[in-house]
Coordinates of C-alpha atoms and ligand atoms in Angstrom, one line a residue:
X1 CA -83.1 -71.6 -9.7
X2 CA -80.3 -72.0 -12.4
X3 CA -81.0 -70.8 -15.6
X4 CA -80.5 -73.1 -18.5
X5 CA -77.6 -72.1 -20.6
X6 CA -78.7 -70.9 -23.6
X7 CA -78.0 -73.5 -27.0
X8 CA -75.1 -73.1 -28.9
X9 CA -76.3 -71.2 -32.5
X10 CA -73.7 -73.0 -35.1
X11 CA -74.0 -72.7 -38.5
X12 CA -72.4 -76.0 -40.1
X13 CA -70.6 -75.5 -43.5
X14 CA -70.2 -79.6 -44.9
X15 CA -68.5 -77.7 -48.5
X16 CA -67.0 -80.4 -51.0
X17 CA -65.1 -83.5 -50.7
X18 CA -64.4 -85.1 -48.1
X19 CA -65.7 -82.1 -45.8
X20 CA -69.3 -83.2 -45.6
X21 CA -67.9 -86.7 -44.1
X22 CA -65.3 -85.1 -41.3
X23 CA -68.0 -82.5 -40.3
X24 CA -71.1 -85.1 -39.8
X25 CA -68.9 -87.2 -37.6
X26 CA -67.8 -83.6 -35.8
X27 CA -71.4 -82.7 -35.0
X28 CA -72.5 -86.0 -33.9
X29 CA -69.5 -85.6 -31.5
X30 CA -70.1 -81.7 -30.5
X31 CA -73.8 -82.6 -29.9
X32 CA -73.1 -85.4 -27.6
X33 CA -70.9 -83.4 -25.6
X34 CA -72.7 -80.6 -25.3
X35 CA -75.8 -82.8 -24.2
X36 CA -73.5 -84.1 -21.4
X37 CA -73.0 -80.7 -19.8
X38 CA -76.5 -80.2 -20.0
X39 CA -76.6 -78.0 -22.8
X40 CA -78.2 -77.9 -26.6
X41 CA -76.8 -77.6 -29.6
X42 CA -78.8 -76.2 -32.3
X43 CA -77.2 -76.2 -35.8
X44 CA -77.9 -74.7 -39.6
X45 CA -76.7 -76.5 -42.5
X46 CA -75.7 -73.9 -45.4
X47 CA -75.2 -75.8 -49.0
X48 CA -72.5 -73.1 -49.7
X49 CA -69.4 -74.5 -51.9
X50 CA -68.6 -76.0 -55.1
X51 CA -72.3 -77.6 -56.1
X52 CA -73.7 -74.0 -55.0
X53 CA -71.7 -72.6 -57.2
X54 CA -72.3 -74.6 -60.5
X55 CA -76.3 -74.6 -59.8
X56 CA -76.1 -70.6 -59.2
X57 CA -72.4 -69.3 -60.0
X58 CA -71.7 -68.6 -56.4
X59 CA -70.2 -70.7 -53.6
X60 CA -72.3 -68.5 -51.3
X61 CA -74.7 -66.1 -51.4
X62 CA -74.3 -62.2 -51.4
X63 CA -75.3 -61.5 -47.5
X64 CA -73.3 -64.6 -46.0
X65 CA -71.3 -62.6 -43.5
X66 CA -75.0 -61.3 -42.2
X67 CA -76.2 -65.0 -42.4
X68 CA -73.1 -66.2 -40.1
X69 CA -73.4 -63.1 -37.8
X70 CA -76.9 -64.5 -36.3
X71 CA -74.7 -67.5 -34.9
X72 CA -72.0 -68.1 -32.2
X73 CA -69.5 -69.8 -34.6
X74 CA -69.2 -71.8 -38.0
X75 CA -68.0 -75.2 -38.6
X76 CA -66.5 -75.5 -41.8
X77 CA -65.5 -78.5 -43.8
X78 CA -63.7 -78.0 -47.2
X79 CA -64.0 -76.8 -50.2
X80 CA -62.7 -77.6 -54.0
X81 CA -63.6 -79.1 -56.2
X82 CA -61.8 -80.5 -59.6
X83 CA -63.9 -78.9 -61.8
X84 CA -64.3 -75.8 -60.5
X85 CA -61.4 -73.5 -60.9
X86 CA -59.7 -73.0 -57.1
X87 CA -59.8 -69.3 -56.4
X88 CA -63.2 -69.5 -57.1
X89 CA -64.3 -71.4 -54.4
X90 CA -61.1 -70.7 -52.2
X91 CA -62.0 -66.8 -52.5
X92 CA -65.2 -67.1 -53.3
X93 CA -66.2 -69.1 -50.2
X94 CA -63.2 -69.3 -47.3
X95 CA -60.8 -66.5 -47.8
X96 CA -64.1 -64.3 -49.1
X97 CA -65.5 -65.1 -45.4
X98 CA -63.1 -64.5 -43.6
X99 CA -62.0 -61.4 -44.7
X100 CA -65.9 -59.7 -45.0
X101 CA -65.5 -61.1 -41.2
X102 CA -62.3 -60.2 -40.2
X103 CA -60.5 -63.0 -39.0
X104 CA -57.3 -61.4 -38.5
X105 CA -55.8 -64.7 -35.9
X106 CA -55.5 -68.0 -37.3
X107 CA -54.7 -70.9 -34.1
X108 CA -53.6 -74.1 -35.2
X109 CA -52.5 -76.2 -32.2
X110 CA -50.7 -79.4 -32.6
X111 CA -51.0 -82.3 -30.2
X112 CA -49.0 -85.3 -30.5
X113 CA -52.0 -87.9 -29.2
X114 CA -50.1 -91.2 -27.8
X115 CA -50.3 -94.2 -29.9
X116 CA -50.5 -92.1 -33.0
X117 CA -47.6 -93.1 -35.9
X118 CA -45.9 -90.1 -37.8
X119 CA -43.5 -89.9 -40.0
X120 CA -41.0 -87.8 -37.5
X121 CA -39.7 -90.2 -35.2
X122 CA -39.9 -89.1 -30.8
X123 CA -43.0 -86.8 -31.0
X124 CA -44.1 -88.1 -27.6
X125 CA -45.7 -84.8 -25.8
X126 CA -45.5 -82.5 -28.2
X127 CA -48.2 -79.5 -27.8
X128 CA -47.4 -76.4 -29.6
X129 CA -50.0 -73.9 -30.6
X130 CA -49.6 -71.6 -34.0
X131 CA -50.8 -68.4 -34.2
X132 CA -50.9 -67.2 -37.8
X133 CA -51.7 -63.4 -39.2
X134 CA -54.5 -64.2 -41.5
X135 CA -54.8 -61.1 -43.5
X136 CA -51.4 -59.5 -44.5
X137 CA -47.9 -60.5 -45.6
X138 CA -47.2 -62.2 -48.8
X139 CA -51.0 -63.3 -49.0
X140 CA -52.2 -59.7 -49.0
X141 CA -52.8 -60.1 -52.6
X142 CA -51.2 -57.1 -53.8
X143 CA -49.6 -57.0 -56.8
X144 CA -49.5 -57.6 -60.8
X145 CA -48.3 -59.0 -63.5
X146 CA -46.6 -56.7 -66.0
X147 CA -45.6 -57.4 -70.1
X148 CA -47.7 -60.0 -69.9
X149 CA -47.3 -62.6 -72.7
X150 CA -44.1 -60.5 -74.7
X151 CA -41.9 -63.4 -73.1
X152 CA -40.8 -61.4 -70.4
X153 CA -43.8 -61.8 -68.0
X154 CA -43.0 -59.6 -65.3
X155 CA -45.0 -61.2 -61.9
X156 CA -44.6 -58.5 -59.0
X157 CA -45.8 -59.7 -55.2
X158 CA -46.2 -56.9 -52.8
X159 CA -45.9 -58.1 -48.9
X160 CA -47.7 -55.9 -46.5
X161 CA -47.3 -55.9 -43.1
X162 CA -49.1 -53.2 -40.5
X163 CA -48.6 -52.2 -37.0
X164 CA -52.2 -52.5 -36.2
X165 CA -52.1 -56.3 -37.5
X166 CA -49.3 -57.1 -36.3
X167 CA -50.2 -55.9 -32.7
X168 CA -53.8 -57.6 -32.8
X169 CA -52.0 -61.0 -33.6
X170 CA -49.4 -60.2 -31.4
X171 CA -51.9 -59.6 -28.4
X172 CA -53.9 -62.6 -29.0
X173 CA -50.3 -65.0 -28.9
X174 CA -49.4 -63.3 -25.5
X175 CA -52.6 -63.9 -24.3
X176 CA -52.5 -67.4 -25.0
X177 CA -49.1 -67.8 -24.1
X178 CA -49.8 -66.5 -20.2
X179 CA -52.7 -69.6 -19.8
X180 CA -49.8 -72.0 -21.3
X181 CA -46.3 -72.3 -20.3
X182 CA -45.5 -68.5 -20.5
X183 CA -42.9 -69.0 -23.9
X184 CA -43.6 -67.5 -27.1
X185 CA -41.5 -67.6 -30.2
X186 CA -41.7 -65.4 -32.9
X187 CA -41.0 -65.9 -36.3
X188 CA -39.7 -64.1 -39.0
X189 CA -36.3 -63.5 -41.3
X190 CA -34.9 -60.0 -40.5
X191 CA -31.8 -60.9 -41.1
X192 CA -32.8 -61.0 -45.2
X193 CA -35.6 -58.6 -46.1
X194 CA -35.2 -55.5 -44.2
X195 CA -38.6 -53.7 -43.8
X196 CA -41.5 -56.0 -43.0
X197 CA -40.2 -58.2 -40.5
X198 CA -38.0 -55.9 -38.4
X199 CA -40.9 -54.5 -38.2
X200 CA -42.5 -57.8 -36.6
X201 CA -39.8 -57.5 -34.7
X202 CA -39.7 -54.2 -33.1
X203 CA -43.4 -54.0 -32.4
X204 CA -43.9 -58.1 -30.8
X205 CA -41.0 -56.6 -28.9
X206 CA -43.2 -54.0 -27.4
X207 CA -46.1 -55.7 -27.2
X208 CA -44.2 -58.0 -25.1
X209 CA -44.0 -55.1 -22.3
X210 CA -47.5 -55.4 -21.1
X211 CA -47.2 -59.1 -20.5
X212 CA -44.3 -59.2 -18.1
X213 CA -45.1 -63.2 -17.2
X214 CA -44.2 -64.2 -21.1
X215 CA -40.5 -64.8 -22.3
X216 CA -40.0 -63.7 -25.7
X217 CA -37.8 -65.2 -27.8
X218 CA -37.3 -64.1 -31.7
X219 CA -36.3 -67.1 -33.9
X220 CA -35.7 -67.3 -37.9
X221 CA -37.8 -69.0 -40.1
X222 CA -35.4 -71.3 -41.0
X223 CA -33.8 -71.9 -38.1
X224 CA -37.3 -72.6 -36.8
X225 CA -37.9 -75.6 -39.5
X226 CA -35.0 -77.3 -38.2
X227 CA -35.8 -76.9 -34.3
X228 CA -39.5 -77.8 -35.2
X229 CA -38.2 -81.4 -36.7
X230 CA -35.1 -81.9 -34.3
X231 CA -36.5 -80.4 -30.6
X232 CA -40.2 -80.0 -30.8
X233 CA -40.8 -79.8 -26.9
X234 CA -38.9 -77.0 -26.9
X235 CA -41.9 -75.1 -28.5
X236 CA -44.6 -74.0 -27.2
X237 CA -46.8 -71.0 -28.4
X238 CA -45.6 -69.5 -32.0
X239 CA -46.0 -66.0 -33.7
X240 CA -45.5 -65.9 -37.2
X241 CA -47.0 -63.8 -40.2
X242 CA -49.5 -65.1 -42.8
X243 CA -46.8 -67.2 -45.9
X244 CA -44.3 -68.4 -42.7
X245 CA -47.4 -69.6 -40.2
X246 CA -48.9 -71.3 -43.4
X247 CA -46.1 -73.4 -43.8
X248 CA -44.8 -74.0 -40.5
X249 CA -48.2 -75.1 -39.6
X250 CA -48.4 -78.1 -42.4
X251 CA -45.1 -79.0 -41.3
X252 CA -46.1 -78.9 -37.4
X253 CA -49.1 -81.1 -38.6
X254 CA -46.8 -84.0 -39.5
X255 CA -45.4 -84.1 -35.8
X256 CA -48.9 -85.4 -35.3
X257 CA -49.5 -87.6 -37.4
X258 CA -50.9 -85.4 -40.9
X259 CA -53.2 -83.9 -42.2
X260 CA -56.0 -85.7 -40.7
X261 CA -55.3 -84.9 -37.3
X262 CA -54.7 -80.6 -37.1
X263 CA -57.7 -78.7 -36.6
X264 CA -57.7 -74.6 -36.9
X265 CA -59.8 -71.6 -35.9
X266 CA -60.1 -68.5 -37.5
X267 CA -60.8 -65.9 -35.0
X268 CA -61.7 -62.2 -34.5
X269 CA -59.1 -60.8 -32.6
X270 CA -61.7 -58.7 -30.5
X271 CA -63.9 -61.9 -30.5
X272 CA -67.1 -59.8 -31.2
X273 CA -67.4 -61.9 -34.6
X274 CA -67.9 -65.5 -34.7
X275 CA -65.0 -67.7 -35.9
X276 CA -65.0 -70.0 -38.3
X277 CA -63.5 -73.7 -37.0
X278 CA -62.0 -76.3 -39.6
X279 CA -60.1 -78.9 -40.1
X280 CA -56.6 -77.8 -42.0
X281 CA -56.5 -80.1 -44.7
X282 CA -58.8 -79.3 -47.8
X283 CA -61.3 -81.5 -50.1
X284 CA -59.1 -84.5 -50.7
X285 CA -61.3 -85.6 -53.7
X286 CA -59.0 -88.5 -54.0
X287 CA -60.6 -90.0 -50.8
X288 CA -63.9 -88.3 -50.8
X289 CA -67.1 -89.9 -50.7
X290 CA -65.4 -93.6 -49.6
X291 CA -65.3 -93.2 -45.9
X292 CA -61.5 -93.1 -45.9
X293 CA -61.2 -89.5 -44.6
X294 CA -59.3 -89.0 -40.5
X295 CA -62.5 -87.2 -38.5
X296 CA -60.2 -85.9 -36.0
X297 CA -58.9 -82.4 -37.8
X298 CA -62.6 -81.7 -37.6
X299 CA -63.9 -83.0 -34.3
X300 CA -60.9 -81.1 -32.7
X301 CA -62.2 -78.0 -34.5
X302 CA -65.2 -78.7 -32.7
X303 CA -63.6 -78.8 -29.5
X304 CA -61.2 -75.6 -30.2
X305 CA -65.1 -74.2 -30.8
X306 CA -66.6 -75.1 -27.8
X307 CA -63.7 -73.8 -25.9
X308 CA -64.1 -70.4 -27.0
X309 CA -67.7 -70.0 -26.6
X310 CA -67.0 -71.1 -22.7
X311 CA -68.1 -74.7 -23.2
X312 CA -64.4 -75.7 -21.5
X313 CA -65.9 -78.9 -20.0
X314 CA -67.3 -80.1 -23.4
X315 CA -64.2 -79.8 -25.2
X316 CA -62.2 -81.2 -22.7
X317 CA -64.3 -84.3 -23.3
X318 CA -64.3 -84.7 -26.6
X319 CA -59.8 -84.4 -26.3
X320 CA -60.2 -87.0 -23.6
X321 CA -62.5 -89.1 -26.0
X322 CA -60.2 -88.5 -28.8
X323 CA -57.3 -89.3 -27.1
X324 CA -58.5 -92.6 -25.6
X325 CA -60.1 -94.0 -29.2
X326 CA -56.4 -93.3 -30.9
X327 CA -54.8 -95.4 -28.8
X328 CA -56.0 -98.2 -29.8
X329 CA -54.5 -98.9 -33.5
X330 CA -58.4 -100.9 -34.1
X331 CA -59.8 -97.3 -34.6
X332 CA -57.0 -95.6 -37.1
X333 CA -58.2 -94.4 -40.2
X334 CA -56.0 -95.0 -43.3
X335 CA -54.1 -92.4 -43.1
X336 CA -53.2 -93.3 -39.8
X337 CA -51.5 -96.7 -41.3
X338 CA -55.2 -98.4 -40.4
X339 CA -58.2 -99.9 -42.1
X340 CA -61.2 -97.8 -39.3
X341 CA -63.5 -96.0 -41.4
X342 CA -64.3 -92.3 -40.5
X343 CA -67.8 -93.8 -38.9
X344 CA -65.7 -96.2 -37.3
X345 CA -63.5 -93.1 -35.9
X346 CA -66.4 -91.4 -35.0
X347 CA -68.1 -94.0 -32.8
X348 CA -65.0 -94.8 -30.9
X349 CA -64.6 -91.5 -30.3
X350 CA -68.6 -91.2 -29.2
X351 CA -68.4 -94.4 -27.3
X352 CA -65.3 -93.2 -24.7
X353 CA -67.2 -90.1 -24.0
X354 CA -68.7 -90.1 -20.5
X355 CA -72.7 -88.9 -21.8
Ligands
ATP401 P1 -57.8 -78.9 -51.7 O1 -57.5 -78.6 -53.1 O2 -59.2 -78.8 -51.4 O3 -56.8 -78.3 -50.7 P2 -56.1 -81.3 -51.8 O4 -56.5 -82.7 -52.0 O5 -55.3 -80.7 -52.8 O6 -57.5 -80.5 -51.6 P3 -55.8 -81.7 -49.0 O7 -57.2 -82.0 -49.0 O8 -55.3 -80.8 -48.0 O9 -55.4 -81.1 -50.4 O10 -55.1 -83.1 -48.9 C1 -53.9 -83.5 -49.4 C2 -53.9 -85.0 -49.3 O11 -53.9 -85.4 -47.9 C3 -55.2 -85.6 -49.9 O12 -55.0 -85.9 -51.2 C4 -55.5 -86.8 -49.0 O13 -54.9 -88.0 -49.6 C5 -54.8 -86.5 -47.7 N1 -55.8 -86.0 -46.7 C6 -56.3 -84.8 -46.5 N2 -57.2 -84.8 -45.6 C7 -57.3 -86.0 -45.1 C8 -58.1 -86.6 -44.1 N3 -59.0 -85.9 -43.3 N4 -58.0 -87.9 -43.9 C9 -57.1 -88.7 -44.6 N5 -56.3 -88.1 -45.6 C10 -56.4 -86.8 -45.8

């Protein structure tokens, strides 16, 4: 006799804004298509964010990273909120979690689902993946600012970038790269700072020697922005650091139609931790609460979760449902140049799934 598979443990983050809209409609969607494969999904809602932290002056509470470790991954909405100062909800919530975790890889793939407008014109099948450092470079947060208010404020921004991290990222691209088309392209600018990303260089370089089925190709940042816009298909799997994978990402984002549509993971790069899934863009507290927000970012989070817990047939599912519900212009959101609401998103999306 088969065993049952065992339920999918996910702790649900809603946070602020718009996030507790995107991730309802995401768990509605990730429990039906976990049901369909016969499976369970159990979940834990954790009030951490922006109200958490005005009723008790922190956006979570002192042993979250324990809290998250007794479940297979997070889903996390958004935080921010306008009158609470950023970095205390950014750090003090996202960035805080993911470093206490370790969540040295950050995937953002970027599908270009047909019938889908964007702003770039012939994005027809583009499918790129990037893989971001999450912990280092510019964003390292080393630094300080010196004669501070004599008028000749002195800020000083330290990038770091390690061997070990590199490698770790490195690994995890090449890896992905083998089940995809066998490209990667790696980002950085050696040809103006001299230290950090030859460094990149040299040691993706290596790296590259254990996976003899993956072409490497090294590509400057800037060149890369242009190549992005003017021959997407040419891309498949990127490497970049933490500052040049943050914006390359937003910009990859618009080949697909925004915001609205590009989901992330943050994940251990041993995968002993769980990661924490979410949609890229942040609160939007100019749309929040009025059923205007896109689902998708988030219910592809979902799927980008179940994939990497094993539940492959799920998340295939939930693309296939996404994909079909987009196609017709009747379900687009807003932002998408339509009038659909996120429910509205949501059950199309629910109703082309084959439960
Ligand atoms: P935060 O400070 O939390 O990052 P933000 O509003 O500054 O919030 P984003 O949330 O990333 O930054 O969004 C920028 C803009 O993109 C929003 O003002 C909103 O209009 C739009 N936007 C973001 N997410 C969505 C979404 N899911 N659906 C529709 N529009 C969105």
């Amino acid at each position: 006799m088969t065993q049952p598979a065992a339920p999918v443990r996910l702790a649900v983050i809603p946070g602020d804004g718009v996030g507790p809209e995107v991730v309802a409609a995401a768990v509605l969607v990730m429990r039906a298509a976990v049901a369909a494969e016969g499976g369970e999904l159990k979940t834990t809602e954790l009030d951490w964010g922006g109200e958490r932290f005005l009723r008790e002056g922190a956006a979570m509470p002192a042993d979250a990273a324990a809290v998250v470790k007794t479940h297979d991954a997070v889903l996390f909405g958004a935080v921010g909120r306008p009158d609470v100062p950023d970095h205390e909800l950014v750090w003090g919530l996202i960035i805080g979690l993911r470093q206490q975790l370790d969540l040295a890889v950050n995937v953002r793939p970027v599908h270009a689902f047909p019938g889908v407008p964007t702003k770039v014109r012939d994005t027809d099948g583009v499918d790129l993946v990037i893989v971001r450092e999450n912990t280092e470079g510019e964003y390292v947060g080393a630094g300080g600012l010196a004669h501070a208010g004599t008028g000749h404020d002195l800020g000083i921004e330290v990038a770091v970038h390690s061997r070990r991290v590199i490698e770790r990222a490195a690994h995890h691209a090449f890896a992905l790269a083998e089940q995809r088309s066998g490209r990667l392209s790696l980002v950085t600018k050696s040809n103006a700072m001299r230290f950090g990303y030859p460094l990149w260089d040299r040691v993706v370089t290596e790296v590259a020697e254990q996976y003899p089925a993956v072409e490497l190709e090294i590509v400057l940042v800037d060149a890369m922005a242009a190549r992005m816009i003017q021959s997407p298909r040419s891309l498949d799997v990127l490497l970049a650091g933490n500052l040049f994978g943050d914006i390359l990402s937003d910009l990859a984002a618009v080949l697909a139609g925004g915001m609205g549509m590009a989901p992330s993971a943050n994940i251990h790069p041993g995968g002993q931790v769980p990661g924490i899934y979410e949609p890229v863009h942040g609160s939007a507290p100019d749309i929040a609460g009025r059923g205007l927000a896109n689902p998708v970012a988030c219910i592809l989070s979902g799927a980008l979760l179940l994939d990497d817990l094993g539940h492959t047939n799920a998340a295939h599912g939930i693309r296939e449902a996404v994909a079909a519900a987009l196609l017709d212009p009747v379900n687009h959101t807003p932002d998408l140049g339509g009038d659909a609401t996120t429910a509205d998103l949501a059950s199309a999306v629910l109703n082309r799934m084959e439960i």
